[in-house]
XYZ file of C-alpha atoms in Angstrom:
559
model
C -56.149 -29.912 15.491
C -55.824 -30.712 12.075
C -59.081 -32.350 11.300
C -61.280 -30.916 9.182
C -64.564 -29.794 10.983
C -68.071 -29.876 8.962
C -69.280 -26.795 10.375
C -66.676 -24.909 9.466
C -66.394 -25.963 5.670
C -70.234 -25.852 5.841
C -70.214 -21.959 6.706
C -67.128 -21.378 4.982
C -68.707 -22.776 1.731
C -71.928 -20.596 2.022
C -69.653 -17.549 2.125
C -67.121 -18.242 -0.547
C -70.374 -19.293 -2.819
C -71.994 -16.575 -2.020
C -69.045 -14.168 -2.281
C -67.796 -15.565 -6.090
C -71.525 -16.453 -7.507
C -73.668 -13.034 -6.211
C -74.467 -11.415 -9.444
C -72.522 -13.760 -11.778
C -74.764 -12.851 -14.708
C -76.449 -9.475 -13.941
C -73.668 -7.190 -15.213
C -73.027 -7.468 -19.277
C -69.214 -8.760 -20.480
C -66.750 -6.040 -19.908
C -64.245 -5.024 -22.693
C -61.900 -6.011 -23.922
C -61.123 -8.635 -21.443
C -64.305 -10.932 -20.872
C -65.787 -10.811 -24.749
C -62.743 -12.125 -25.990
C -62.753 -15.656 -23.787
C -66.741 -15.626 -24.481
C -66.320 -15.567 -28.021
C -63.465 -17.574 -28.619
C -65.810 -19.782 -26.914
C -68.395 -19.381 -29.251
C -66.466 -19.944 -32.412
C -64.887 -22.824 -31.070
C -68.583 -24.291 -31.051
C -69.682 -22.786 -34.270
C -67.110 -24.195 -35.858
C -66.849 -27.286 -33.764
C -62.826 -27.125 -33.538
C -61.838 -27.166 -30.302
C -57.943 -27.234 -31.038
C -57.096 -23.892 -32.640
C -58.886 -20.596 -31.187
C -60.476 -18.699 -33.015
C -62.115 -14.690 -32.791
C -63.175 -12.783 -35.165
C -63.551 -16.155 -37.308
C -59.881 -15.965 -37.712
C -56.783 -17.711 -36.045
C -55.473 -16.915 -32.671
C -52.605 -17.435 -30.439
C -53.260 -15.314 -27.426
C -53.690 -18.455 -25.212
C -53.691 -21.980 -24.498
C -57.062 -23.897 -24.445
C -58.221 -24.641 -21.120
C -60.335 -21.690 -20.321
C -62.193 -21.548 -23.998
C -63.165 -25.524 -23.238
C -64.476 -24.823 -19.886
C -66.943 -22.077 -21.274
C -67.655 -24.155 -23.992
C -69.117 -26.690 -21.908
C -70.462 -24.182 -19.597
C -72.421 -22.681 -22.842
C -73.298 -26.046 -23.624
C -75.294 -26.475 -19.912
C -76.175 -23.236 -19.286
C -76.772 -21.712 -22.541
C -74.812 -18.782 -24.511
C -74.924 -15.706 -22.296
C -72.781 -14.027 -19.427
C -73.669 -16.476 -16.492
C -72.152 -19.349 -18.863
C -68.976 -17.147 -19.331
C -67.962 -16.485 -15.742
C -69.252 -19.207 -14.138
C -66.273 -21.862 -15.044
C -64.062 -18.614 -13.599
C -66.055 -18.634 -10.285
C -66.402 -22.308 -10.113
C -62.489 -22.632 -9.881
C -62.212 -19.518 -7.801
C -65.239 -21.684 -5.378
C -62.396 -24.724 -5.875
C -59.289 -22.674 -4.645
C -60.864 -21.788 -1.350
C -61.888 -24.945 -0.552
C -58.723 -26.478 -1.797
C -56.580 -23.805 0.535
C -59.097 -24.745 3.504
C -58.388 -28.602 3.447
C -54.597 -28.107 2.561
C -53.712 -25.357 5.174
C -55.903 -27.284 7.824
C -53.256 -30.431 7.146
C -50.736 -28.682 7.282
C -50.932 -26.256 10.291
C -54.193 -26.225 11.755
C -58.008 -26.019 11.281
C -57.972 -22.761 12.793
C -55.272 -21.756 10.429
C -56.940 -23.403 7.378
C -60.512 -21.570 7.985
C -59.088 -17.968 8.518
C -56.737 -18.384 5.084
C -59.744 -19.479 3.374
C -61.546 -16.691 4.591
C -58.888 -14.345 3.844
C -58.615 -14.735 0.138
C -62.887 -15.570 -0.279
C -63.332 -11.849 0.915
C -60.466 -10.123 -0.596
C -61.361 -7.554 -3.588
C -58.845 -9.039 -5.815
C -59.763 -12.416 -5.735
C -63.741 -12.247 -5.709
C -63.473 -9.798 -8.128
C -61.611 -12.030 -10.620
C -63.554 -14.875 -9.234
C -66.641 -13.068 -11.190
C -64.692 -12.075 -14.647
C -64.419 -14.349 -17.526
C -60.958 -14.684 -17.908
C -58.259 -17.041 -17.299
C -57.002 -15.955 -13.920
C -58.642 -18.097 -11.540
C -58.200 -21.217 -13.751
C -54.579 -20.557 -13.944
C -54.366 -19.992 -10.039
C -56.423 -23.222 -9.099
C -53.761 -25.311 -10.819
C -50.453 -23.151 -9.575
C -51.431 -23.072 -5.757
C -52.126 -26.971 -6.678
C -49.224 -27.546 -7.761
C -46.897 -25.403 -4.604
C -49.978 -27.224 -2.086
C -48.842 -30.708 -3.286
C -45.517 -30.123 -3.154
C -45.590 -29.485 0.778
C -47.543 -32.444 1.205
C -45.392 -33.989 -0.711
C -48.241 -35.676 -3.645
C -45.186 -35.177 -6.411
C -47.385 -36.874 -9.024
C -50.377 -34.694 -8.273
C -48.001 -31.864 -8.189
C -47.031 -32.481 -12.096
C -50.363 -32.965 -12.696
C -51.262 -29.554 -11.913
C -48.057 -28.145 -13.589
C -49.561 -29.514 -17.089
C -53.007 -28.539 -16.839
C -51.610 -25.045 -15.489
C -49.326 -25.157 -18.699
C -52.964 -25.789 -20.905
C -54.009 -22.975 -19.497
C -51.856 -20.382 -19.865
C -48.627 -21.445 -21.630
C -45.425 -22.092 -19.506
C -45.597 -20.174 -16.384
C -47.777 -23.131 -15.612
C -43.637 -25.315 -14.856
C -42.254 -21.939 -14.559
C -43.682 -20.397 -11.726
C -44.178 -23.769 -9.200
C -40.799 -25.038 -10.885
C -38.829 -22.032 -9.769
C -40.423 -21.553 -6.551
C -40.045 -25.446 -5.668
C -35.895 -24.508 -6.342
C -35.574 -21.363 -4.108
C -37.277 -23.617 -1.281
C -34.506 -26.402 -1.749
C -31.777 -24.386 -2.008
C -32.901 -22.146 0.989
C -33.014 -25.379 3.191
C -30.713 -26.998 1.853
C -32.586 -30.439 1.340
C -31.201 -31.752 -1.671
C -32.564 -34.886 -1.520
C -36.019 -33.961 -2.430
C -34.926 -33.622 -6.164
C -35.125 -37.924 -5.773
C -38.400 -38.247 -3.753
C -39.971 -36.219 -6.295
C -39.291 -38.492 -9.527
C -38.179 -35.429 -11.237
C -37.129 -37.022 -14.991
C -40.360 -39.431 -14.509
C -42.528 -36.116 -13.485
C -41.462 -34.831 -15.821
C -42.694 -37.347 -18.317
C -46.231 -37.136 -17.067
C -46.133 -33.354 -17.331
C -44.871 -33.334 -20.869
C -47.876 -36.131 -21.468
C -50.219 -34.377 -20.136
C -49.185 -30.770 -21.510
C -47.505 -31.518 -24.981
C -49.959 -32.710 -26.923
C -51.720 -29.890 -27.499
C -48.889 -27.446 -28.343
C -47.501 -30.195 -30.478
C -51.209 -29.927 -32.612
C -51.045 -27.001 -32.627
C -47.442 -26.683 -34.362
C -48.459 -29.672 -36.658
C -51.452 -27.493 -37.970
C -50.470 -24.102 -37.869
C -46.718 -23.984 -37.885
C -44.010 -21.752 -36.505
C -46.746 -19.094 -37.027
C -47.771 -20.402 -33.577
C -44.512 -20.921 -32.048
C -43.373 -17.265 -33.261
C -47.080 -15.510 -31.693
C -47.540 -17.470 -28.935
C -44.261 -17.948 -27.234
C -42.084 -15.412 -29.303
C -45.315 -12.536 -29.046
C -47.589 -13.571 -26.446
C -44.896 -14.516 -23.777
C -41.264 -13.104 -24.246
C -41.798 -10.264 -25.745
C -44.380 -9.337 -23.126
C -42.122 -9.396 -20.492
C -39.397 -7.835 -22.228
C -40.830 -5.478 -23.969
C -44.060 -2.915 -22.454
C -47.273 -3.300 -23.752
C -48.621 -0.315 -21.737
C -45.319 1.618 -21.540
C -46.983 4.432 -18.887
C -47.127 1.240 -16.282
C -43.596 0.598 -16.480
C -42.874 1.422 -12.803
C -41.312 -0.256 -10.038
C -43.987 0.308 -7.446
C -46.489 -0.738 -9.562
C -48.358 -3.048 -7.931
C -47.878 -1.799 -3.990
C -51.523 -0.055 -4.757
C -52.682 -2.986 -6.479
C -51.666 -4.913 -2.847
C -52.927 -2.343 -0.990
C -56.552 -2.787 -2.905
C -56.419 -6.078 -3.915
C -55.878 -7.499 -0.297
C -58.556 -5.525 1.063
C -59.765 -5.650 3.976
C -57.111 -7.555 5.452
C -54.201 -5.050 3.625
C -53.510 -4.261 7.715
C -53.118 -7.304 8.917
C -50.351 -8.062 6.004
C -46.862 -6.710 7.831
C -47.526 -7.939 10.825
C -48.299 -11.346 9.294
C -45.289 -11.391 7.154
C -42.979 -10.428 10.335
C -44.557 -13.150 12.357
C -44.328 -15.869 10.104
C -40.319 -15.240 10.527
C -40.396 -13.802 14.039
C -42.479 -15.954 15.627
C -43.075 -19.699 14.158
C -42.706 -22.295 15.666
C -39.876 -24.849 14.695
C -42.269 -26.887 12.508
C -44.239 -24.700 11.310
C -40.820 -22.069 10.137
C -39.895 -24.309 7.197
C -43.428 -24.209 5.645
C -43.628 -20.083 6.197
C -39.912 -20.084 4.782
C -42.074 -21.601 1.676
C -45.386 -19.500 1.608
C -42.680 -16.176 1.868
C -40.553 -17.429 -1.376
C -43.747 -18.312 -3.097
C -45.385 -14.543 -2.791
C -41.829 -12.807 -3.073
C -40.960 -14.487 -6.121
C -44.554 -14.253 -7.864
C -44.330 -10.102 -7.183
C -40.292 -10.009 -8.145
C -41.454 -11.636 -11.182
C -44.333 -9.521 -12.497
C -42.388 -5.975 -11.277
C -39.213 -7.283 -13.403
C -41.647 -7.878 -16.200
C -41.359 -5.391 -18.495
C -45.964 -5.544 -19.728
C -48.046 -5.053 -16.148
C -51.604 -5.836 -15.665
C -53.477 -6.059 -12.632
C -54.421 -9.429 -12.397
C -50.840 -10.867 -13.241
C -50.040 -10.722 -9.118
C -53.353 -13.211 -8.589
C -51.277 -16.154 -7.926
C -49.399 -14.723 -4.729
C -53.033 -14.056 -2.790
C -52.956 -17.610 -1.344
C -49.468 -17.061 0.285
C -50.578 -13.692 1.329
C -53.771 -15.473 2.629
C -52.128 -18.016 4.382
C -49.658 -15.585 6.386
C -52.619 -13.562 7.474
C -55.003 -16.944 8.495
C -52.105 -18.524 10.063
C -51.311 -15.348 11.984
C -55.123 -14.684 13.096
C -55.056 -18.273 14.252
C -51.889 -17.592 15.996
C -53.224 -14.815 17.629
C -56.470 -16.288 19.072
C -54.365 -19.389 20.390
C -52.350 -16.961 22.059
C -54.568 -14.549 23.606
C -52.826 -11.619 22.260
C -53.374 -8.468 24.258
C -53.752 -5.216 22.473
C -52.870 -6.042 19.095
C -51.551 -2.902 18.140
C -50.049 -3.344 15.286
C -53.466 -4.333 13.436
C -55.151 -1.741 15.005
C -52.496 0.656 13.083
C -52.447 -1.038 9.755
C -56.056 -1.492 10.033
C -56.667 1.763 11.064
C -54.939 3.315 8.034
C -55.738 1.094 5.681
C -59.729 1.577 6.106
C -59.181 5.436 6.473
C -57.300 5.334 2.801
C -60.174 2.798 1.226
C -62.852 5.457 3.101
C -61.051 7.836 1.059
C -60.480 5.717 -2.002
C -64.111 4.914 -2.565
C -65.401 8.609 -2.079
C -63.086 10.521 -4.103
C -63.098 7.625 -6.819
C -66.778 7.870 -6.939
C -66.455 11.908 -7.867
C -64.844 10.943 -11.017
C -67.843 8.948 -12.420
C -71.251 11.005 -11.812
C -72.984 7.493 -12.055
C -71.725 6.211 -8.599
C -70.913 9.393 -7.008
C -73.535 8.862 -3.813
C -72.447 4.884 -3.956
C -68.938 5.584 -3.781
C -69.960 7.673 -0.491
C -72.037 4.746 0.965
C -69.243 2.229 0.357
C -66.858 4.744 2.245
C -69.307 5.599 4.758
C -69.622 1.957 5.282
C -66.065 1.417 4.837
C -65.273 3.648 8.115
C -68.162 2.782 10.280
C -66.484 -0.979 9.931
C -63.050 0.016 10.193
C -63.752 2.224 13.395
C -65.550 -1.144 14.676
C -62.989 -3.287 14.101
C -60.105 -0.597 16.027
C -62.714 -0.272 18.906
C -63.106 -4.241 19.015
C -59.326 -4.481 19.314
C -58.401 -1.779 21.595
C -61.412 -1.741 23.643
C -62.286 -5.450 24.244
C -58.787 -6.929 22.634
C -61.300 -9.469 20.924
C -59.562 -11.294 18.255
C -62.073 -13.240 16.991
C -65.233 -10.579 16.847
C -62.517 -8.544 14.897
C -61.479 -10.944 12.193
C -65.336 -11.526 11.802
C -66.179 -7.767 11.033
C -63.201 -7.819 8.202
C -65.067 -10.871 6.626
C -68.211 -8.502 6.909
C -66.157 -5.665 5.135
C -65.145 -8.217 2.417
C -68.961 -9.511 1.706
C -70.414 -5.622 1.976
C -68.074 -4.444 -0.187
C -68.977 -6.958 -2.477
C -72.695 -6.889 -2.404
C -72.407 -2.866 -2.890
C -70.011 -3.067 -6.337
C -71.921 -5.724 -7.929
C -75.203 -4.559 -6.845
C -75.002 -0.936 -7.126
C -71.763 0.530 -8.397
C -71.125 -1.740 -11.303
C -74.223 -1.868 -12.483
C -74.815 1.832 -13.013
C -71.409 1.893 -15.133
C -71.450 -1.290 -17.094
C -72.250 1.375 -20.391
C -69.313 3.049 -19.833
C -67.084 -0.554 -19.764
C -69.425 -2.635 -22.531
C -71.056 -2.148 -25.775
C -74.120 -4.559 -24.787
C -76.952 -1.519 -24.960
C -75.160 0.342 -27.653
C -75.347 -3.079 -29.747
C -79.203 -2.843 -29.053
C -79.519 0.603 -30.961
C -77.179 -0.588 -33.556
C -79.464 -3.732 -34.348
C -82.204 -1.914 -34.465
C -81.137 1.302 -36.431
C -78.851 0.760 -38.323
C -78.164 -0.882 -42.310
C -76.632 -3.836 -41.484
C -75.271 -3.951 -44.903
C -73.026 -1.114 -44.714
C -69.546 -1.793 -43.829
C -68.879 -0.368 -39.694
C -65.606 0.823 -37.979
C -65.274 -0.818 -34.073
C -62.372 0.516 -31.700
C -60.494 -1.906 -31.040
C -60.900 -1.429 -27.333
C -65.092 -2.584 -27.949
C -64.415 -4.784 -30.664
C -64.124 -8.135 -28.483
C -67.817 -7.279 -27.430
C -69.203 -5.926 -30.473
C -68.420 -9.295 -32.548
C -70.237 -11.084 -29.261
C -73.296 -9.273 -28.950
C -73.606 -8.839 -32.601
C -71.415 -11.610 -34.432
C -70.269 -8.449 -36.939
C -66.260 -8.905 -36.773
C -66.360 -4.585 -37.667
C -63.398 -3.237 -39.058
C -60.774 -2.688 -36.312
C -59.856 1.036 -35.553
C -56.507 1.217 -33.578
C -56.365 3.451 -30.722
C -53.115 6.091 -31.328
C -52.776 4.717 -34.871
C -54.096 7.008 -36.792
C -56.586 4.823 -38.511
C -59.066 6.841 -37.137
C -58.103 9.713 -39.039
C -57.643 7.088 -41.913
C -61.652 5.846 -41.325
C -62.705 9.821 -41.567
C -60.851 10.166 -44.849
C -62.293 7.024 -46.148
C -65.119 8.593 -48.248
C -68.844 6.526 -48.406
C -71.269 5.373 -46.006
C -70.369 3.895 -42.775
C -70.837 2.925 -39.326
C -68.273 4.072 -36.464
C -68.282 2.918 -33.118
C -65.773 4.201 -30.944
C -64.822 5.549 -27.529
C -65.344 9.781 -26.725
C -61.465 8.927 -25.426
C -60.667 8.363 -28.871
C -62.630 11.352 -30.588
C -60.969 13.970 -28.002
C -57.456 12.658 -29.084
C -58.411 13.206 -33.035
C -56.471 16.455 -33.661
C -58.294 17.579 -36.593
C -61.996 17.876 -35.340
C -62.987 19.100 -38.693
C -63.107 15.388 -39.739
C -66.026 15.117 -37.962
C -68.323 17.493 -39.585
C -69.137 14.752 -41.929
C -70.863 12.277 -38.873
C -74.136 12.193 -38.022
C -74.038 10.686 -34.541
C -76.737 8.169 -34.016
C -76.109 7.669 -30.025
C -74.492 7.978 -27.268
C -74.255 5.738 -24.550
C -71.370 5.706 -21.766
C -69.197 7.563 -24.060
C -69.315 4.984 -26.026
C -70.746 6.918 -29.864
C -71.997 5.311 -32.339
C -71.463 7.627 -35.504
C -72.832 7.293 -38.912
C -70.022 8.137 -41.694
C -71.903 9.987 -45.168
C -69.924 12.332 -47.180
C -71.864 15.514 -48.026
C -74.642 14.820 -45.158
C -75.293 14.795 -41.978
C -75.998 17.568 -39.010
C -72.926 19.881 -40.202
C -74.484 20.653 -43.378
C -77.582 21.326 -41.971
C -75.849 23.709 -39.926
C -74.209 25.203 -42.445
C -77.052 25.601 -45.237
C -79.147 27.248 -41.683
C -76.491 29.928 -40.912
C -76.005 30.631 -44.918
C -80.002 31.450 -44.810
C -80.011 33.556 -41.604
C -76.492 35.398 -43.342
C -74.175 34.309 -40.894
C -70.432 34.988 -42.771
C -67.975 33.098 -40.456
C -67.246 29.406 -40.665
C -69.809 27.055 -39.290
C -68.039 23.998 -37.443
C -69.596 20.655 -36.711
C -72.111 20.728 -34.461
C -71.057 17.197 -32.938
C -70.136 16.885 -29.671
C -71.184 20.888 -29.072
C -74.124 21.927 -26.314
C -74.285 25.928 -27.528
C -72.330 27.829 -30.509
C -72.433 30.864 -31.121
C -72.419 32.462 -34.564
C -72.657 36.691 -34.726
C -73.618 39.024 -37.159
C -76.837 36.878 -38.607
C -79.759 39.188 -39.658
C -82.964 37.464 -38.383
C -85.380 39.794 -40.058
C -84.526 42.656 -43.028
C -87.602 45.390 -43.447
C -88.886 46.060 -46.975
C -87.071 48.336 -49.051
């Protein structure tokens, strides 16, 4: 059947809602990423420009406009705060689903449509990003809009979504959908599609849609913008590493392995069926859906800068695979499915494993990380009982939706929450407000600046990690503020250029230091141990639980 049933988009609409909007506000903006989209945001409403973006109250290229105008207007309904930020992020994520549902439901079946939708609500990557404010979802809305249209063959939708992909992040928005659109035709051969798509007249709308924008932009700020944002922002990112220790050609097989989570099992399988075993009309679309996720993860592990979220846009062909091959299965009546009890099997057993030992390296969610494992297994021994013992399909597929909702409702109520300090500078901000000069200039990592200047609306001085301005900011002599990472102070070689900060708090390992030549706890400590006759050097005591110091005379009898 490929009519779309009520019931089904009802409950699939109360679990994808649920899934992306749980907690959309509860957990402060997490550096560097979310801050920066917030702010830019901000500024573009403070200063009532909506063309160029803006942070720090200066010019920036880092990306195009779409996502800073949706949280605009989200801050405009909803108010400046962290709810406003994410929610135009979830709202598109909310979008995709439903977009996937009705599209793979046309195209297959509604079986087929439901279970894909399913698949990429509940999986870690996606709901995850679904909650963050940042561009990813956006971007991914219009790309799988753009590939979706081109199977059901709405060309002028399709170039639609190319632009407004192309507004939002710069030209993988043609790139990506343009390129796997190609490998399609030449794979099948069907040339003639180039002139049922309108290609030079698509083309036209796309360029009308996207241009004018990017032309603006050149027309106010130059070949400043062309040389950042397409010389900088996009080609020398993917020829050139911007985290040079991620540079590795299996680089995202654990982001996979996570991301897809908890249907990473049913992925092989699903892959091998969608060649092995589809049917004649259904072979040409799969043929599609496997060029769309191979090229998106060929693409990204070529690419010279990695980041986690870059591989987003192949989770709907993953998701489709996987839906198409549950539906498959229950049409079927598969026997033992062995193969997912295998990958399932494992998978769960490494995730059991994942969440406990990853838990031991933060003391904050050491006992969660052990109730999400706990939780984990239980599940994942459910779901290989359901499928050996009672070979039931359906019940299984149910108890991996569970997994992806529990797993949910445990980060975002529990884990995340108890480590937000550690990942945001909102409750150090609070002690900086409230004791601290405000008039005296203050240092910011560079890593917390992006939420500093949006909790506080201080741009700081930026401190670059590896730099050495750190060193440089020690030197500097006069009063000032430092905020900075503990990462960052246990790289500083010379930890004599500390003795001169009086640290004011602590919060996550996040310090907030006060810089005053000549005093501060280190001179304390040394005018102490001069007075009780202590002879060898006194060091700072920052950063230091006990020191010992020998040879001090606490009392001296009468001569």
């Amino acid at each position: 059947m490929n009519r779309i049933e009520n019931g089904s988009l009802l409950v699939l609409a109360i679990i994808v809602a649920f899934n992306i909007f749980f907690g959309l506000g509860s957990i402060p903006l997490l550096d560097p990423d979310e801050p920066v989209y917030a702010e830019t945001a901000r500024e573009m409403i403070q200063f009532n420009d909506y063309l160029s973006p803006r942070i720090y109250n200066e010019y920036w290229f880092d990306k195009p406009p779409m996502y800073y105008w949706l949280v605009a207007g989200a801050m405009h309904v909803f108010g400046d705060g962290e709810f406003a930020a994410r929610f135009p992020a979830a709202l598109m994520a909310f979008l995709t689903v439903i977009m996937l549902y009705y599209s793979i439901t046309k195209l297959f079946n509604e079986r087929a449509g439901f279970w894909s939708a399913l698949v990429l609500a509940t999986s870690v990557q996606f709901f995850y990003l679904g909650k963050a404010a940042v561009t990813d979802t956006t971007l991914l809305f219009f790309l799988t809009g753009s590939l979706l249209c081109y199977l059901h063959k709405q060309y002028w939708l399709m170039y639609v979504c190319m632009a407004l992909a192309t507004v939002t992040k710069g030209p993988i928005g043609i790139v990506f959908p343009g390129a796997i659109i190609f490998l399609h035709i030449l794979c099948t051969g069907q040339w003639q599609k180039l002139f049922k798509m309108h290609c030079l007249r698509g083309l036209l709308l796309y360029f009308f849609i996207a241009a004018p924008w990017y032309y603006l932009m050149y027309q106010v700020h130059g070949m400043e913008f062309i040389n950042t944002f397409l010389g900088f922002h996009n080609l020398t990112r993917f020829t050139t590493p911007e985290h040079p220790t991620r540079v590795l050609w299996w680089y995202y097989f654990p982001v996979i392995i996570l991301g897809l989570f908890p249907w990473t099992g049913l992925l092989l399988q699903s892959i091998k069926a969608s060649i092995t075993d589809s049917r004649s009309d259904d072979l040409e679309k799969m043929l599609f859906v496997n060029i769309w996720w191979l090229f998106v993860l060929i693409f990204f592990t070529i690419s010279q800068t990695k980041l986690v979220s870059y591989i987003l846009p192949m989770f709907p062909a993953l998701a489709i695979m996987i839906g198409w091959n549950i539906a498959r299965m229950q049409k079927e009546n598969y026997g033992i499915c062995w193969s997912w009890i295998f990958g399932s099997g494992i998978m769960f057993l490494l995730l059991t494993a994942g969440w406990v030992i990853g838990g031991q390296q933060l003391p904050e969610v050491a006992f969660g990380g052990i109730v999400l494992g706990s939780v984990t297994f239980i599940l994942g021994v459910s779901i290989v009982w359901a499928l050996w013992r009672y070979r039931d399909i359906n019940f299984s597929a149910w108890l991996h939706v569970v997994t992806g909702v529990l797993t949910m409702v445990i980060a975002f109520s529990f884990l995340l929450p108890m480590v937000a300090d550690r990942f945001s500078v909102k409750e150090i901000v609070r002690v900086y407000q409230t004791k601290c000069d405000q008039q005296k200039p203050v240092y910011v990592d560079k890593f917390l600046r992006p939420g500093f200047m949006y909790y506080t609306g201080v741009p700081g001085e930026e401190v670059k990690p590896k730099s050495g301005d750190l060193a440089r900011v020690l030197n500097d002599p006069g009063q000032k503020y430092l905020l900075v990472r503990g990462l960052e102070l246990r790289r500083l070689k010379d930890k004599d250029k500390l003795q001169n900060l009086n640290e004011i708090k602590e919060i996550g390992d996040i310090y907030l230091l006060e810089g005053d030549l000549g005093v501060g706890k280190t001179v304390f400590a040394k005018g102490f141990a001069h007075g009780l006759g202590i002879t060898e050097p006194v060091t700072s005591p920052t950063f230091t639980i006990v020191q010992e110091y020998h040879d001090c005379l606490l009392y001296t009898s009468p001569s």
